[in-house]
CSV table of C-alpha atoms in Angstrom, one decimal:
chain,number,residue,atom,x,y,z
S,1,MET,CA,-176.0,-29.2,220.7
S,2,PHE,CA,-178.9,-28.3,218.7
S,3,ILE,CA,-179.5,-29.5,215.0
S,4,SER,CA,-181.4,-27.1,213.5
S,5,VAL,CA,-184.0,-28.2,210.9
S,6,ARG,CA,-186.0,-25.3,208.4
S,7,THR,CA,-189.3,-27.1,207.0
S,8,ASN,CA,-192.1,-26.4,204.6
S,9,THR,CA,-195.1,-28.0,205.0
S,10,TYR,CA,-193.4,-31.7,204.1
S,11,GLY,CA,-190.4,-31.3,206.6
S,12,ASP,CA,-191.4,-33.5,209.2
S,13,ASN,CA,-191.2,-36.3,206.1
S,14,VAL,CA,-187.8,-34.9,206.1
S,15,VAL,CA,-187.0,-35.1,209.6
S,16,SER,CA,-188.5,-38.8,209.9
S,17,ALA,CA,-186.1,-40.1,206.7
S,18,LEU,CA,-183.0,-38.6,208.4
S,19,LEU,CA,-183.4,-40.5,211.5
S,20,PRO,CA,-182.3,-43.8,210.5
S,21,LEU,CA,-178.9,-41.4,209.4
S,22,TYR,CA,-178.7,-40.4,212.9
S,23,ARG,CA,-178.5,-44.0,213.9
S,24,LEU,CA,-175.8,-44.8,211.2
S,25,THR,CA,-173.9,-41.4,212.0
S,26,SER,CA,-173.0,-43.1,215.7
S,27,LEU,CA,-171.7,-46.3,214.2
S,28,LEU,CA,-169.4,-44.9,211.9
S,29,SER,CA,-168.3,-42.2,214.9
S,30,GLY,CA,-167.4,-45.2,217.6
S,31,GLY,CA,-167.7,-42.6,220.0
S,32,THR,CA,-167.8,-43.6,223.4
S,33,LYS,CA,-168.8,-40.5,225.3
S,34,LYS,CA,-172.4,-39.7,226.1
S,35,SER,CA,-173.3,-37.1,224.1
S,36,PRO,CA,-176.3,-34.5,224.9
S,37,SER,CA,-179.4,-35.2,223.8
S,38,LEU,CA,-180.5,-34.1,219.7
S,39,LEU,CA,-183.0,-31.2,219.9
S,40,LEU,CA,-184.9,-30.0,216.8
S,41,SER,CA,-185.8,-26.6,216.4
S,42,ARG,CA,-188.7,-26.0,213.9
S,43,GLY,CA,-189.7,-22.0,215.6
S,44,PHE,CA,-190.1,-24.0,218.9
S,45,GLN,CA,-188.0,-26.8,221.2
S,46,HIS,CA,-188.9,-30.3,221.3
S,47,GLY,CA,-188.5,-32.5,224.2
S,48,PRO,CA,-185.4,-35.7,223.0
S,49,LEU,CA,-185.7,-38.1,220.4
S,50,PRO,CA,-187.1,-40.9,221.8
S,51,GLY,CA,-184.4,-43.5,221.4
S,52,GLU,CA,-181.2,-43.9,221.1
S,53,ALA,CA,-178.8,-40.5,221.7
S,54,LEU,CA,-176.2,-39.9,219.2
S,55,LYS,CA,-172.5,-40.9,220.0
S,56,GLY,CA,-169.9,-38.7,219.8
S,57,TRP,CA,-170.8,-36.0,219.1
S,58,GLY,CA,-169.3,-33.5,221.2
S,59,ARG,CA,-166.5,-31.9,218.6
S,60,VAL,CA,-169.2,-31.7,216.0
S,61,ALA,CA,-170.1,-28.0,215.9
S,62,PRO,CA,-174.0,-27.3,215.1
S,63,LEU,CA,-175.1,-28.6,211.9
S,64,THR,CA,-178.0,-26.6,209.7
S,65,LEU,CA,-180.2,-29.0,207.7
S,66,THR,CA,-182.6,-27.2,204.9
S,67,ALA,CA,-185.4,-29.0,203.5
S,68,GLY,CA,-186.6,-28.6,199.8
S,69,GLN,CA,-183.1,-27.4,198.4
S,70,PRO,CA,-182.8,-27.5,194.8
S,71,LYS,CA,-179.8,-29.4,194.9
S,72,GLY,CA,-180.1,-31.8,197.4
S,73,ILE,CA,-179.9,-31.7,201.2
S,74,LYS,CA,-176.3,-30.3,202.2
S,75,ALA,CA,-174.5,-30.1,205.2
S,76,ARG,CA,-172.4,-27.2,206.6
S,77,GLN,CA,-169.7,-29.3,208.3
S,78,ASN,CA,-168.0,-31.3,206.1
S,79,ASP,CA,-165.5,-33.6,208.5
S,80,SER,CA,-168.7,-34.6,210.1
S,81,PRO,CA,-170.3,-38.6,209.5
S,82,LEU,CA,-173.5,-37.5,209.3
S,83,HIS,CA,-172.6,-35.1,206.1
S,84,GLN,CA,-170.2,-38.2,204.5
S,85,VAL,CA,-173.8,-39.9,205.2
S,86,LEU,CA,-175.6,-37.6,203.5
S,87,ARG,CA,-173.3,-36.7,200.8
S,88,PRO,CA,-174.4,-39.7,198.0
S,89,LEU,CA,-178.5,-38.3,198.6
S,90,GLU,CA,-177.3,-34.9,197.5
S,91,ALA,CA,-178.3,-35.7,193.1
S,92,VAL,CA,-180.7,-38.4,193.7
S,93,PHE,CA,-183.8,-36.9,192.5
S,94,ILE,CA,-186.8,-39.4,192.0
S,95,MET,CA,-189.7,-38.1,189.3
S,96,VAL,CA,-192.8,-40.7,190.1
S,97,LEU,CA,-194.4,-40.5,186.6
S,98,MET,CA,-198.7,-40.2,186.5
S,99,ILE,CA,-201.1,-40.2,183.6
S,100,ILE,CA,-204.7,-40.3,184.3
S,101,VAL,CA,-207.1,-41.1,181.4
S,102,PHE,CA,-210.4,-40.6,180.8
S,103,ASP,CA,-213.3,-43.0,178.7
S,104,GLU,CA,-215.4,-39.6,177.6
S,105,GLU,CA,-214.2,-36.7,176.3
S,106,CYS,CA,-213.1,-33.4,178.2
S,107,PHE,CA,-211.9,-35.5,181.2
S,108,GLN,CA,-215.6,-37.1,182.1
S,109,GLY,CA,-216.8,-40.6,182.4
S,110,ARG,CA,-214.5,-43.4,183.8
S,111,ARG,CA,-211.0,-42.5,185.1
S,112,HIS,CA,-208.0,-44.4,185.8
S,113,GLU,CA,-204.2,-43.2,187.3
S,114,PHE,CA,-201.2,-44.8,186.0
S,115,THR,CA,-197.4,-44.6,186.7
S,116,SER,CA,-196.4,-47.5,184.5
S,117,GLU,CA,-197.0,-48.6,181.3
S,118,CYS,CA,-200.4,-49.9,180.5
S,119,CYS,CA,-200.4,-52.6,177.2
S,120,ASN,CA,-204.1,-52.6,176.6
S,121,VAL,CA,-207.1,-49.9,178.0
S,122,MET,CA,-209.2,-52.4,177.9
S,123,GLU,CA,-207.9,-54.3,180.9
S,124,PHE,CA,-209.1,-51.8,183.2
S,125,GLY,CA,-212.7,-51.6,181.6
S,126,PHE,CA,-211.5,-49.0,178.9
S,127,GLU,CA,-213.1,-49.4,175.7
S,128,THR,CA,-210.8,-46.2,174.6
S,129,VAL,CA,-209.2,-43.5,175.9
S,130,ARG,CA,-211.2,-40.5,175.1
S,131,SER,CA,-208.9,-37.8,176.8
S,132,LEU,CA,-206.6,-37.7,179.4
S,133,LYS,CA,-204.3,-35.6,181.5
S,134,VAL,CA,-200.6,-35.9,181.6
S,135,GLU,CA,-199.3,-34.7,185.6
S,136,SER,CA,-195.6,-35.7,185.6
S,137,GLY,CA,-192.9,-37.3,182.7
S,138,ALA,CA,-193.7,-37.7,178.9
S,139,TRP,CA,-195.5,-40.3,177.7
S,140,VAL,CA,-196.3,-42.5,174.4
S,141,GLY,CA,-199.2,-43.5,172.9
S,142,TYR,CA,-200.6,-45.9,170.7
S,143,GLU,CA,-203.7,-46.7,168.7
S,144,HIS,CA,-203.8,-50.4,169.1
S,145,ALA,CA,-202.9,-52.9,171.9
S,146,SER,CA,-199.5,-54.0,172.5
S,147,TYR,CA,-197.7,-50.5,171.9
S,148,GLN,CA,-198.6,-51.2,168.1
S,149,GLY,CA,-199.9,-48.3,165.8
S,150,GLN,CA,-200.1,-45.3,165.1
S,151,GLN,CA,-197.7,-43.7,167.8
S,152,PHE,CA,-198.0,-40.3,169.4
S,153,VAL,CA,-195.6,-38.2,172.2
S,154,LEU,CA,-198.2,-37.3,175.2
S,155,GLU,CA,-196.1,-34.2,177.2
S,156,ARG,CA,-196.8,-32.6,180.4
S,157,GLY,CA,-200.6,-31.1,179.8
S,158,GLU,CA,-204.2,-31.9,179.2
S,159,TYR,CA,-205.4,-33.6,176.2
S,160,PRO,CA,-209.6,-32.8,175.9
S,161,GLN,CA,-210.5,-35.1,172.9
S,162,CYS,CA,-208.3,-37.7,170.7
S,163,ASP,CA,-207.5,-35.0,168.1
S,164,ALA,CA,-205.0,-33.5,170.9
S,165,PHE,CA,-203.3,-36.6,171.5
S,166,GLY,CA,-201.0,-35.9,168.2
S,167,GLY,CA,-201.6,-32.3,168.3
S,168,SER,CA,-202.9,-30.0,165.4
S,169,ASN,CA,-200.6,-31.3,163.2
S,170,ALA,CA,-201.0,-35.2,162.9
S,171,TYR,CA,-203.0,-37.8,161.3
S,172,HIS,CA,-206.6,-38.2,162.8
S,173,ILE,CA,-206.7,-40.2,165.9
S,174,GLU,CA,-209.5,-42.1,166.8
S,175,ARG,CA,-208.4,-44.4,169.5
S,176,LEU,CA,-205.6,-44.7,172.1
S,177,THR,CA,-205.4,-48.3,173.3
S,178,SER,CA,-202.0,-48.9,175.3
S,179,PHE,CA,-199.3,-46.4,176.1
S,180,ARG,CA,-195.9,-46.4,178.1
S,181,PRO,CA,-193.3,-43.7,179.3
S,182,ILE,CA,-190.7,-42.5,178.1
S,183,ALA,CA,-187.2,-42.7,180.8
S,184,CYS,CA,-185.0,-41.3,179.0
S,185,ALA,CA,-186.4,-38.5,177.9
S,186,ASN,CA,-184.3,-35.3,178.8
S,187,HIS,CA,-184.7,-32.2,176.8
S,188,ARG,CA,-181.1,-30.9,177.6
S,189,GLU,CA,-178.9,-33.3,177.3
S,190,CYS,CA,-179.8,-35.0,173.5
S,191,ARG,CA,-178.0,-36.2,170.9
S,192,MET,CA,-178.3,-38.5,167.9
S,193,THR,CA,-176.9,-38.6,164.3
S,194,ILE,CA,-178.8,-39.5,161.5
S,195,TYR,CA,-177.6,-41.2,158.6
S,196,GLU,CA,-178.1,-41.2,154.7
S,197,ARG,CA,-179.0,-44.9,154.4
S,198,GLU,CA,-180.3,-47.9,156.5
S,199,ASN,CA,-176.9,-49.6,158.5
S,200,PHE,CA,-175.7,-46.2,159.4
S,201,LEU,CA,-174.4,-45.9,155.7
S,202,GLY,CA,-174.2,-42.7,153.7
S,203,ARG,CA,-173.7,-39.3,154.8
S,204,LYS,CA,-174.9,-38.1,158.3
S,205,GLY,CA,-175.7,-35.5,160.2
S,206,GLU,CA,-175.2,-34.8,164.5
S,207,LEU,CA,-178.5,-33.7,165.9
S,208,SER,CA,-178.5,-32.1,169.3
S,209,ASP,CA,-182.0,-29.6,169.0
S,210,ASP,CA,-185.1,-29.0,167.3
S,211,TYR,CA,-184.9,-29.1,163.6
S,212,PRO,CA,-188.6,-27.9,161.7
S,213,SER,CA,-186.7,-28.4,159.0
S,214,LEU,CA,-184.2,-30.8,158.0
S,215,GLN,CA,-183.5,-29.4,154.6
S,216,ALA,CA,-184.0,-25.8,155.6
S,217,MET,CA,-180.8,-27.0,157.6
S,218,GLY,CA,-178.5,-28.9,155.3
S,219,TRP,CA,-179.9,-32.0,155.1
S,220,CYS,CA,-179.5,-33.8,151.6
S,221,ASN,CA,-182.9,-35.0,150.9
S,222,ASN,CA,-186.2,-35.3,152.4
S,223,GLU,CA,-185.3,-38.8,153.8
S,224,VAL,CA,-183.3,-40.6,157.5
S,225,GLY,CA,-182.1,-44.0,156.4
S,226,SER,CA,-181.1,-44.6,160.1
S,227,LEU,CA,-180.1,-43.3,162.9
S,228,ARG,CA,-178.4,-43.6,166.4
S,229,ILE,CA,-179.7,-41.8,169.7
S,230,GLN,CA,-176.7,-41.2,172.1
S,231,SER,CA,-179.0,-39.8,174.6
S,232,GLY,CA,-182.3,-38.4,175.4
S,233,ALA,CA,-185.1,-38.9,173.3
S,234,PHE,CA,-186.5,-37.0,170.0
S,235,VAL,CA,-189.7,-37.2,167.9
S,236,CYS,CA,-189.4,-37.4,164.3
S,237,TYR,CA,-192.1,-36.3,162.0
S,238,GLN,CA,-193.2,-37.0,158.4
S,239,TYR,CA,-192.7,-33.5,157.6
S,240,PRO,CA,-191.4,-30.3,157.8
S,241,GLY,CA,-193.2,-28.1,160.5
S,242,TYR,CA,-193.4,-31.2,162.6
S,243,ARG,CA,-196.7,-32.7,160.7
S,244,GLY,CA,-197.7,-36.0,159.6
S,245,TYR,CA,-196.7,-39.3,161.1
S,246,GLN,CA,-194.8,-39.3,164.5
S,247,TYR,CA,-192.0,-41.4,165.2
S,248,ILE,CA,-190.9,-41.7,168.9
S,249,MET,CA,-186.9,-42.3,169.3
S,250,GLU,CA,-185.2,-43.2,172.4
S,251,CYS,CA,-181.4,-43.9,173.2
S,252,ASP,CA,-182.2,-47.1,175.6
S,253,ARG,CA,-184.6,-48.9,173.3
S,254,HIS,CA,-182.9,-50.8,170.7
S,255,CYS,CA,-180.0,-49.8,172.2
S,256,GLY,CA,-180.4,-46.3,170.1
S,257,GLU,CA,-179.8,-48.0,167.5
S,258,TYR,CA,-182.4,-47.5,164.3
S,259,LYS,CA,-181.0,-49.6,161.2
S,260,HIS,CA,-183.5,-49.5,159.1
S,261,PHE,CA,-186.8,-47.5,158.8
S,262,ARG,CA,-189.2,-50.4,159.6
S,263,GLU,CA,-187.5,-49.8,163.3
S,264,PHE,CA,-189.1,-46.6,163.1
S,265,GLY,CA,-192.2,-47.8,164.3
S,266,SER,CA,-195.6,-50.3,163.3
S,267,HIS,CA,-197.1,-47.7,161.2
S,268,CYS,CA,-194.3,-46.7,159.7
S,269,GLN,CA,-194.3,-47.6,155.6
S,270,THR,CA,-191.4,-45.1,154.5
S,271,PRO,CA,-187.8,-43.4,156.0
S,272,GLN,CA,-189.6,-39.7,154.9
S,273,ILE,CA,-188.5,-37.7,157.7
S,274,GLN,CA,-188.4,-34.0,157.7
S,275,SER,CA,-188.6,-32.5,161.2
S,276,ILE,CA,-187.1,-33.5,164.6
S,277,ARG,CA,-187.6,-31.9,167.6
S,278,ARG,CA,-186.5,-33.2,171.5
S,279,ILE,CA,-189.1,-34.3,173.7
S,280,GLN,CA,-190.0,-32.6,177.0
S,281,GLN,CA,-189.7,-34.6,180.4
């Protein structure tokens, strides 16, 4: 019996990752017959793999594994032990978050790569961040250390100077001192409910899209007293057209509940929110 593995440039990693599963499969099958050697076909034949041979594979039809399928690794034979082992892996995707910060504009000077939150860039020898690149994921940056002050969403792309951090329609930003990833950002699955008054009182509206003007969409006034995030993450803006201060709202912070406008952010002084959009992952 042969197992055919079609690989791309990272195919060797796929094969290496499957070897422990082969060993586990031998335990699941419980066979006692001596099975044929396991060979890999990747355009040419290798010799037998070092280590144990699989047991009980005489009754299993040839299996094809394809590396790099968009929906995970899939086996053709539903009744094979190996497919039963692989089934839980089909929906597992791990995104490695990364942001690269520089202490000078236009990606010059000292640089540092982060894959998790940073409560104070000064601890890494930076006075402030003057340019950055978001390689993957969505992040929120803060004006001051410990996630305080004006906040602004940082989605995938390049930000050559401080003014680019908040976009062309934001207030002027002179420094970025702390930042963290937005783990729950999911552009396809976003849902929130806004309320006219604090503590989830008054009229309400349910949102699941981008809204450049809440009033143009029928919202009663230019303020939002409280809100609930059921899924995903949004960025709320002080003015229509995604202008003014930004407030990042996430389903996994405050349990998704923002009862009062002062919970919108440490820089929030008013419940004024007039445009809202989903955060891109």
